[in-house]
XYZ file of C-alpha atoms in Angstrom:
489
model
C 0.000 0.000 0.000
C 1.407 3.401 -0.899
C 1.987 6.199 1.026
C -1.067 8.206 -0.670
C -3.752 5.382 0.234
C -1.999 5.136 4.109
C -3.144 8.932 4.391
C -6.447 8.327 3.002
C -7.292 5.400 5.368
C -5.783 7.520 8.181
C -8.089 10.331 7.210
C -11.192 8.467 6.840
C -10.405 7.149 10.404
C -9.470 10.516 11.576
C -13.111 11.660 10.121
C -15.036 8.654 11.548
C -13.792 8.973 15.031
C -14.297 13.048 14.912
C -17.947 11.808 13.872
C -18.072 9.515 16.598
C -16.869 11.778 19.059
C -19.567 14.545 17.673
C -22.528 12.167 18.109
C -21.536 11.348 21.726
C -21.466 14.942 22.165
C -24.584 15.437 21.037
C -26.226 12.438 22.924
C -24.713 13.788 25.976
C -26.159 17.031 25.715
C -29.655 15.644 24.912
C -29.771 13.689 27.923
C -28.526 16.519 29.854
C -31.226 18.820 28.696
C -33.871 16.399 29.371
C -32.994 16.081 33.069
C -32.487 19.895 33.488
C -36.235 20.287 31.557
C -37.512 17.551 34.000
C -36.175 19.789 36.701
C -37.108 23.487 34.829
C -40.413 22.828 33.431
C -42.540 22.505 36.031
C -40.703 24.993 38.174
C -40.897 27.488 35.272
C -44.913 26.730 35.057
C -44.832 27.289 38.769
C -43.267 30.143 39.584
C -44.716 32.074 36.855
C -48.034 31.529 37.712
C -47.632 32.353 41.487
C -45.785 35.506 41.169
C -48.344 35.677 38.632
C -50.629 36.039 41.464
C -49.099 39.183 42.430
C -48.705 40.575 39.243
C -52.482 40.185 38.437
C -53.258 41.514 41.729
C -51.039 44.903 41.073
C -52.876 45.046 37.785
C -56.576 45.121 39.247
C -55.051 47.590 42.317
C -53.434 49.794 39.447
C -56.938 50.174 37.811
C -58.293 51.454 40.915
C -56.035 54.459 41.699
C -52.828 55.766 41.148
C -51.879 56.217 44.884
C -53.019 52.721 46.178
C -50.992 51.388 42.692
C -47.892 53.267 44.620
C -48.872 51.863 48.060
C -48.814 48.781 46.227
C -45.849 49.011 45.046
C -44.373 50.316 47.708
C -45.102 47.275 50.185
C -44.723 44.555 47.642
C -41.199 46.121 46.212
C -39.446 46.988 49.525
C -41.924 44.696 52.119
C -42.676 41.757 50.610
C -39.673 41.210 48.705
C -37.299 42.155 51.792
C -39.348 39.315 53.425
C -39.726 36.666 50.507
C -35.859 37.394 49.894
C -34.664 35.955 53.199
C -37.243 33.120 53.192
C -36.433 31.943 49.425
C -32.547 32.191 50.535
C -33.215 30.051 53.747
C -35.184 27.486 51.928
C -32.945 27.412 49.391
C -30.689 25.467 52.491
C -33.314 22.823 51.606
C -33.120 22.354 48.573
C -29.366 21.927 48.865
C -29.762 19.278 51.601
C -32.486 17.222 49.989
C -30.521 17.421 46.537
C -27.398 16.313 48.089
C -29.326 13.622 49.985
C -31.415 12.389 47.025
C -28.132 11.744 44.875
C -26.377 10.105 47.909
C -29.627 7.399 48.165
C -30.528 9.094 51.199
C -33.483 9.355 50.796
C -35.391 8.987 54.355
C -33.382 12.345 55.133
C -35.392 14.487 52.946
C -38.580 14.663 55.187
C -36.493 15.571 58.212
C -34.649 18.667 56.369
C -37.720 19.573 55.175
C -39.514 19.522 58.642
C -36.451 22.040 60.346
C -37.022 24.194 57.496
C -40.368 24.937 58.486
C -39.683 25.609 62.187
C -36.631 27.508 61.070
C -38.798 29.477 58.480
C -42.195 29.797 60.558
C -39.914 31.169 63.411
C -37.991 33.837 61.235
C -41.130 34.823 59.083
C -42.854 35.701 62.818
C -39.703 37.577 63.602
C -40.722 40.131 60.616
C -43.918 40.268 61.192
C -43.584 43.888 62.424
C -42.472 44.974 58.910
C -45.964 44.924 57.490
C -47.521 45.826 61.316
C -45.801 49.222 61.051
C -45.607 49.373 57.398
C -47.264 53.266 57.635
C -44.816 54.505 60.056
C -41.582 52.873 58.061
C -42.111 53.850 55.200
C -42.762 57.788 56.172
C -39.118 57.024 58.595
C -38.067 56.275 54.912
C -39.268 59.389 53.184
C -41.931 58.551 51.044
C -44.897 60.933 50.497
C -47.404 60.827 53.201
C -50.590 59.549 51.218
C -48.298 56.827 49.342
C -46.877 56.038 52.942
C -50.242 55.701 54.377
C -52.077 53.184 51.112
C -48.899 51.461 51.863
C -49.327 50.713 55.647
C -52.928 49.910 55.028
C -51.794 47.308 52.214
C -49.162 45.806 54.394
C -51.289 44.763 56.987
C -53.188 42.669 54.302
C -50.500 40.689 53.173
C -49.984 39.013 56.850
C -51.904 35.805 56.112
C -50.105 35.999 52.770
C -46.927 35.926 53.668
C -47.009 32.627 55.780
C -48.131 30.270 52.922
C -44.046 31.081 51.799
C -42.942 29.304 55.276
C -44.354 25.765 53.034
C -45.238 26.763 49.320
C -41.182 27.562 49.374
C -40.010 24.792 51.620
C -42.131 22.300 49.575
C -40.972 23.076 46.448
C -37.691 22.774 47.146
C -38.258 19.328 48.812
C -40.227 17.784 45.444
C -38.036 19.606 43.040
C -35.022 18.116 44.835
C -36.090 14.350 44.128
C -38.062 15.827 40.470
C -41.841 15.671 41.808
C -42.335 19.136 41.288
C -44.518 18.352 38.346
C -47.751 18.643 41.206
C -46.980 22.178 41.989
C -46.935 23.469 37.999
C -50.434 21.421 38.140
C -50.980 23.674 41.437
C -49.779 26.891 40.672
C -51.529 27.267 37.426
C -54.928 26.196 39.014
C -53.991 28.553 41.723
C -53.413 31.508 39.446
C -56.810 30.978 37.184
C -58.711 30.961 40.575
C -57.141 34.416 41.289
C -57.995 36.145 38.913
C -61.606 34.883 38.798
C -61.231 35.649 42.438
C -59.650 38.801 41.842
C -63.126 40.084 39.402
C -65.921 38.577 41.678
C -64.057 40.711 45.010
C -62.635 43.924 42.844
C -65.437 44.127 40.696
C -68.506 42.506 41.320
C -69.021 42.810 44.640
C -66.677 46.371 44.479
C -64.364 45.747 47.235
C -61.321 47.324 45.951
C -58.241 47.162 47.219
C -59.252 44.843 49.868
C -60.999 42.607 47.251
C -57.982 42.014 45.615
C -55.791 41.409 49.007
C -58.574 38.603 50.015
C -58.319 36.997 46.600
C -54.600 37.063 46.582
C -53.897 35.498 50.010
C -57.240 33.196 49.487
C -55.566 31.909 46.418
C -52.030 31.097 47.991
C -53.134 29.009 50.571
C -54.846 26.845 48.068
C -51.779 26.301 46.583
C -50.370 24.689 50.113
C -53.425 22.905 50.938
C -52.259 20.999 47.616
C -48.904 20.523 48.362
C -50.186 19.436 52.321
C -52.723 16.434 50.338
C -49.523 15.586 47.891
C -47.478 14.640 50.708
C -49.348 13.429 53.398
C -51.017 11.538 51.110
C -48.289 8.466 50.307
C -46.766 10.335 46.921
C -43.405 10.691 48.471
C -42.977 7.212 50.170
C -39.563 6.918 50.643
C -38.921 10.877 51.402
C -41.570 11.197 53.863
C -41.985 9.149 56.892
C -44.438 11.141 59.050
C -43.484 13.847 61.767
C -40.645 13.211 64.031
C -38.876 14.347 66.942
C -35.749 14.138 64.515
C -36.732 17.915 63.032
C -35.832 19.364 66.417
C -31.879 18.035 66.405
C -29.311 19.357 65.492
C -30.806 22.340 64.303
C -28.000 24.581 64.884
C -26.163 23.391 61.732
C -29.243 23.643 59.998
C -29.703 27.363 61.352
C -26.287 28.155 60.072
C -26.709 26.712 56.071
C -30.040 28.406 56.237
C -28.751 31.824 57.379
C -25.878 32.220 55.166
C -28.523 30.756 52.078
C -31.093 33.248 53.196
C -28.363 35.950 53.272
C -26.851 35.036 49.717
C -30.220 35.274 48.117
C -31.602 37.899 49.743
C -29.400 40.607 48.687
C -30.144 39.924 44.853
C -33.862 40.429 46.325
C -33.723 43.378 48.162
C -31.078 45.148 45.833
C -34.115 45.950 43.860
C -36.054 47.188 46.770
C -33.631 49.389 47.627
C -33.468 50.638 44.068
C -37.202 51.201 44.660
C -36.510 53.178 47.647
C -34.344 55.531 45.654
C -36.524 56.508 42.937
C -39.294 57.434 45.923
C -37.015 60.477 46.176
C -36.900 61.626 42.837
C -39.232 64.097 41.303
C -42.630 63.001 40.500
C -42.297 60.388 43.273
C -45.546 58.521 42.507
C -44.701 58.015 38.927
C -41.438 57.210 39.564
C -41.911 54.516 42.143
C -44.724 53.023 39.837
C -43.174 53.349 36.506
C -40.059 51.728 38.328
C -41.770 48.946 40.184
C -43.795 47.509 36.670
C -40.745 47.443 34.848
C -38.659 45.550 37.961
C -42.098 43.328 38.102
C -41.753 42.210 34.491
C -38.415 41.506 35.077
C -39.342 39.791 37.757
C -42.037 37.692 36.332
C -39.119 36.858 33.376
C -37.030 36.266 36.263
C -39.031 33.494 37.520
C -38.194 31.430 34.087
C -34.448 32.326 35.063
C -35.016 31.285 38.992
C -36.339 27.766 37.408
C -33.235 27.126 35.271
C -31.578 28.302 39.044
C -33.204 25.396 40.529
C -32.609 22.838 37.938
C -29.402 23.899 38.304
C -29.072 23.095 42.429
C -30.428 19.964 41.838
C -28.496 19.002 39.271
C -25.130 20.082 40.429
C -26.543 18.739 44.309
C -27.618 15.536 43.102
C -23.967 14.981 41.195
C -22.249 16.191 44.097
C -23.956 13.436 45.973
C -23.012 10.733 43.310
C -19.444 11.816 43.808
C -19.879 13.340 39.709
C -17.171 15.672 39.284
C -16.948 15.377 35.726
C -21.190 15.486 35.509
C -20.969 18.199 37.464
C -19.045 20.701 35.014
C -20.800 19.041 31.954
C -24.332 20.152 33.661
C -23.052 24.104 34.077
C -21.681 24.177 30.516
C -25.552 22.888 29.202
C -27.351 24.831 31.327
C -25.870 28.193 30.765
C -26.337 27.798 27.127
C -29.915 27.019 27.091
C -30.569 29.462 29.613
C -28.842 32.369 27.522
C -30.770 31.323 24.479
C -33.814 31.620 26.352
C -32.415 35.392 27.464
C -32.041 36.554 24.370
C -35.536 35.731 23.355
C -37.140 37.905 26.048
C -34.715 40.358 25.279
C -36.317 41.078 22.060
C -39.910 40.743 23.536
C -39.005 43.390 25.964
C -37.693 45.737 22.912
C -40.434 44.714 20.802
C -43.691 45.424 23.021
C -41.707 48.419 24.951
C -44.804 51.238 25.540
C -47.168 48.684 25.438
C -46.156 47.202 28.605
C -47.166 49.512 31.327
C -50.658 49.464 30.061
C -51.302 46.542 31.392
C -51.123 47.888 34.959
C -52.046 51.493 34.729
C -54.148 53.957 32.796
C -51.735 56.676 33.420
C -49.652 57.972 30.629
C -46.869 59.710 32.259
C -46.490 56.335 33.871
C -46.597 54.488 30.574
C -44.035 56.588 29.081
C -41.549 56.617 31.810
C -41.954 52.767 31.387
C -40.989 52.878 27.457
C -38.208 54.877 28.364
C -37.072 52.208 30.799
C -37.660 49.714 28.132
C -33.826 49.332 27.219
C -32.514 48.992 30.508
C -35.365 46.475 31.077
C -33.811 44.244 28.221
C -30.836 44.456 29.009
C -31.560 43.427 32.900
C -33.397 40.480 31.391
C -30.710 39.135 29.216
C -28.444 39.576 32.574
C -31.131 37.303 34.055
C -29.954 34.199 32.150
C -26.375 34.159 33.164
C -25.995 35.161 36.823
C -29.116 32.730 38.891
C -27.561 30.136 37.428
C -24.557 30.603 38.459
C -26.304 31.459 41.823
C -27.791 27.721 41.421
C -24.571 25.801 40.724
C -23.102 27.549 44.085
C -25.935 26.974 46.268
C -25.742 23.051 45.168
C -22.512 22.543 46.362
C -23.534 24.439 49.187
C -21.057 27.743 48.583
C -23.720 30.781 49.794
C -21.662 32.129 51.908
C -18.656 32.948 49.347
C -21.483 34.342 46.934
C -23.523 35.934 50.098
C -20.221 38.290 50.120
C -19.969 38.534 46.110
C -23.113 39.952 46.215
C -22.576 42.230 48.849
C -19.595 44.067 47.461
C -21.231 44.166 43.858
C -24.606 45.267 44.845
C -24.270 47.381 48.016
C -20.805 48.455 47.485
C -20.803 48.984 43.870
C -24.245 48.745 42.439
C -26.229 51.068 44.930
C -23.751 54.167 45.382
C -23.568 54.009 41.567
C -26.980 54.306 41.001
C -27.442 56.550 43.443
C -24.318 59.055 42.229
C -26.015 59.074 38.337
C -29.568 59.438 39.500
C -28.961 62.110 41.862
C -26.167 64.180 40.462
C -27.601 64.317 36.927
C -30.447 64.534 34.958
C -31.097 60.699 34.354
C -33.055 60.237 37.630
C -34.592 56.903 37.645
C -32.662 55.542 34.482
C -29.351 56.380 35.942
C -30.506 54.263 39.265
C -31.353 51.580 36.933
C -27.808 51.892 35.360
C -26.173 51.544 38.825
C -28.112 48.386 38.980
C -26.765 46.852 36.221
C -23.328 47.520 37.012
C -23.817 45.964 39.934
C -25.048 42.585 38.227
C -22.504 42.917 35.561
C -20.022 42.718 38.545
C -21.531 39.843 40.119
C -21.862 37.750 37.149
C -17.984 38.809 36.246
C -17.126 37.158 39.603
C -19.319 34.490 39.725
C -17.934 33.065 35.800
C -14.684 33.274 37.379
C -15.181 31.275 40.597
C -17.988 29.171 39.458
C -16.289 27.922 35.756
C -12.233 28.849 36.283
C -11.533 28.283 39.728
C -13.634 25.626 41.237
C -12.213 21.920 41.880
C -15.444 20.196 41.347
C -13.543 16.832 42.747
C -12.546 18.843 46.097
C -16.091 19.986 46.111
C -17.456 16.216 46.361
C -15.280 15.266 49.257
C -16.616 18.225 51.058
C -20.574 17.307 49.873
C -19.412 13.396 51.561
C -18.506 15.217 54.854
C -21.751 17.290 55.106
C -23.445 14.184 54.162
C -22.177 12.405 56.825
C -22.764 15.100 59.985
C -26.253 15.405 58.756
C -26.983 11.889 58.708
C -29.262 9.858 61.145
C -30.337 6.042 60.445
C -33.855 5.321 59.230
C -34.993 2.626 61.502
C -37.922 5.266 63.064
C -36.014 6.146 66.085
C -33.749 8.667 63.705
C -30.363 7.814 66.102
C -27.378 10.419 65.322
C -24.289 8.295 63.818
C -21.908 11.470 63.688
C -21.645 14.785 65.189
């Protein structure tokens, strides 16, 4: 055989192995998709629909006046996202505990975790309860105008019973997504949200409640969705997760405390960054149109953000569940997959955003200096919902190998150190007033997510990483013969 027809065969073989090689690639990335979609599906269907909830609710309260639409915003902005923000954070300790103990077979453990996160949760959420009690007199300590200050304070106090329903609805989630049962609460949530705003028309207009109306329907609606989750459970559709109440939920709770606390701080500064932001543009000029123009473009980011918070907790579970298998190399092939379809996704809504612009704000208010100071927010808006598919799931990966407390300080430096003062310096010093605090908010996520790519996808030893996820394992763990003995301390 000549030399000519040796460098064809190698060649073809060359080609044939390259092919080979490209078809396992593909294969691998198809099977990785479909357990990320498993994961992100139903928790996208969910957590659209029940912020939903609140985003129908601000619409009906919007079309009854301006100043309760402020109130509104107002409580639900700064209030109910200060409040949501440390409970999503601390249950997101769950979710890292049941993923890491649903990849490491144990399974039995994931009804105990979930049981401390409830009297962790219920404790803390009673803690804040006199947030919303003195909601009036805050927010006038803050600044805000008088009559927005007092709709506000008279709103607050509505959303008491509301707020509880997080201490499970959360909690729960976590707990099904974490062994991928969450299918239920998309089934849930989307019932839940059609029965609100039917609600939501038979209280606000119908029977002409108003604002109340639309408070009853919202926290009516919410507590639905637990009742659910209560029957799913108790009910024998997580066998091997959940063996009944035990005594077991009540030790050892100060490790428990300490995940939850530095979860509940990571995730709550990305929460209350915007509230803060909110609580800036309540001192520029025009305060009312400000705050509301303001608060419907951060809820449509919000509601976008929701897809984004899904793909974050497909990515926990994945990364948590790997962890537990002792992965490594699953591990980093899950982040790779999961950033790319989430930044596909990003760009989509990034366009929408563009596209629809003006048209937005009239879907929560009949007041055009509002709607215009929303179109001219409409840029920023895209480009904070393109940001949206990069950083949460970064946020994810960490909080699955169980790193909040690095990114707790990441987020601390870029939002409040960076991200605040900036916004603050451009909307106060020059003529850009709400759009320049918008712009100091996306400096401060462009700095996070800077950070985050570097720790998350250059420095991290994923194989160091699973011999820490063994040790946690291992102090968590009790036996599952019913009387839940400790084996390590």
């Amino acid at each position: 055989m000549d030399y000519g027809m040796k460098a064809k065969l190698l060649q073809h073989e060359e080609e044939e192995e390259e092919e080979e090689e490209d078809g396992d690639l593909k294969r691998r990335i198809w099977d990785e998709s479909k357990k990320i979609w498993r994961v992100a599906l139903p928790s996208i269907i969910a957590r659209v629909t029940s912020f939903g909830t609140l985003v129908v609710t601000q619409s009906f309260i919007g079309h009854i006046s301006d100043i309760d639409l402020a109130g509104y915003a107002l409580v639900q902005t700064l209030a109910i996202r200060f409040i949501n923000g440390l409970l999503v954070g601390m249950s997101s300790a769950t979710e890292t505990l049941c993923g890491q103990s649903f990849g490491a077979g144990q399974h039995h453990m994931m009804g105990i975790h979930l049981q401390r996160s409830w009297v962790i949760d219920l404790i803390t959420i009673t803690i804040l309860l006199p947030i919303l009690i003195f909601g009036t007199q805050i927010f006038k300590l803050l600044g805000e105008e008088e009559s927005i200050a007092n709709s506000g304070g008279y709103i607050s106090l509505w959303f008491i019973p509301f707020i509880y329903n997080y201490v499970f609805s959360l909690t729960i989630q976590m707990y099904l997504q974490a062994q991928v049962k969450n299918m239920i609460i998309a089934w849930l949530a989307t019932f839940q949200f059609f029965i609100h705003i039917l609600l939501s028309i038979l209280f606000v207009h119908k029977l002409n409640m108003g604002v109340a109306g639309a408070m009853i329907a919202l926290s009516t609606t919410s507590w639905l969705l637990v009742i659910g989750e209560f029957i799913y459970i108790f009910g024998g559709w997580c066998p091997h997760s959940w063996k009944g109440f035990t005594i077991a939920a009540f030790k050892d709770l100060v490790p428990a405390v300490k995940l939850s606390i530095s979860s509940g701080v990571m995730v709550c500064l990305e929460f209350w960054y915007n509230a803060v932001l909110v609580l800036l543009a309540g001192y520029t000029e025009d305060a009312g149109v400000a705050i509301s123009a303001f608060s419907i473009c951060l809820n449509i980011n919000m509601w976008e953000f929701t897809i984004s918070l899904a793909f974050l907790g497909a990515a926990c579970v994945r990364v948590a569940n790997e962890l537990g298998r002792g992965n490594a190399k699953a591990v980093r092939f899950s982040v790779d997959v999961l950033l790319g379809t989430s930044i596909a996704i990003g760009v989509f809504f990034f366009v929408l955003c563009l596209v629809f612009r003006r048209k937005l704000a009239y879907l929560f208010t009949d007041d055009v200096r509002v709607a215009d100071t929303v179109s001219d927010l409409s840029l920023l808006l895209s480009f904070s919902v393109l940001l949206n598919s990069i950083y949460p799931i970064l946020s994810g990966v960490a909080i699955g190998a169980g790193m909040q407390a690095t990114v707790a300080v990441i987020n601390l430096v870029s939002y409040y150190l960076i991200g605040i003062p900036f916004g603050a310096l451009l909307g106060y010093t020059t003529s850009l007033q709400v759009k320049g605090i918008w712009i100091g908010m996306i400096g401060g996520i462009v700095a996070q997510t800077i950070t985050l790519v570097y720790m998350i996808i250059w420095r991290t030893n994923w194989d160091d990483e699973v011999k820490k996820v063994s040790e946690r394992l291992g102090k968590f763990y009790l036996k599952s013969d019913g009387n839940y003995e400790q084996l390590s301390n």
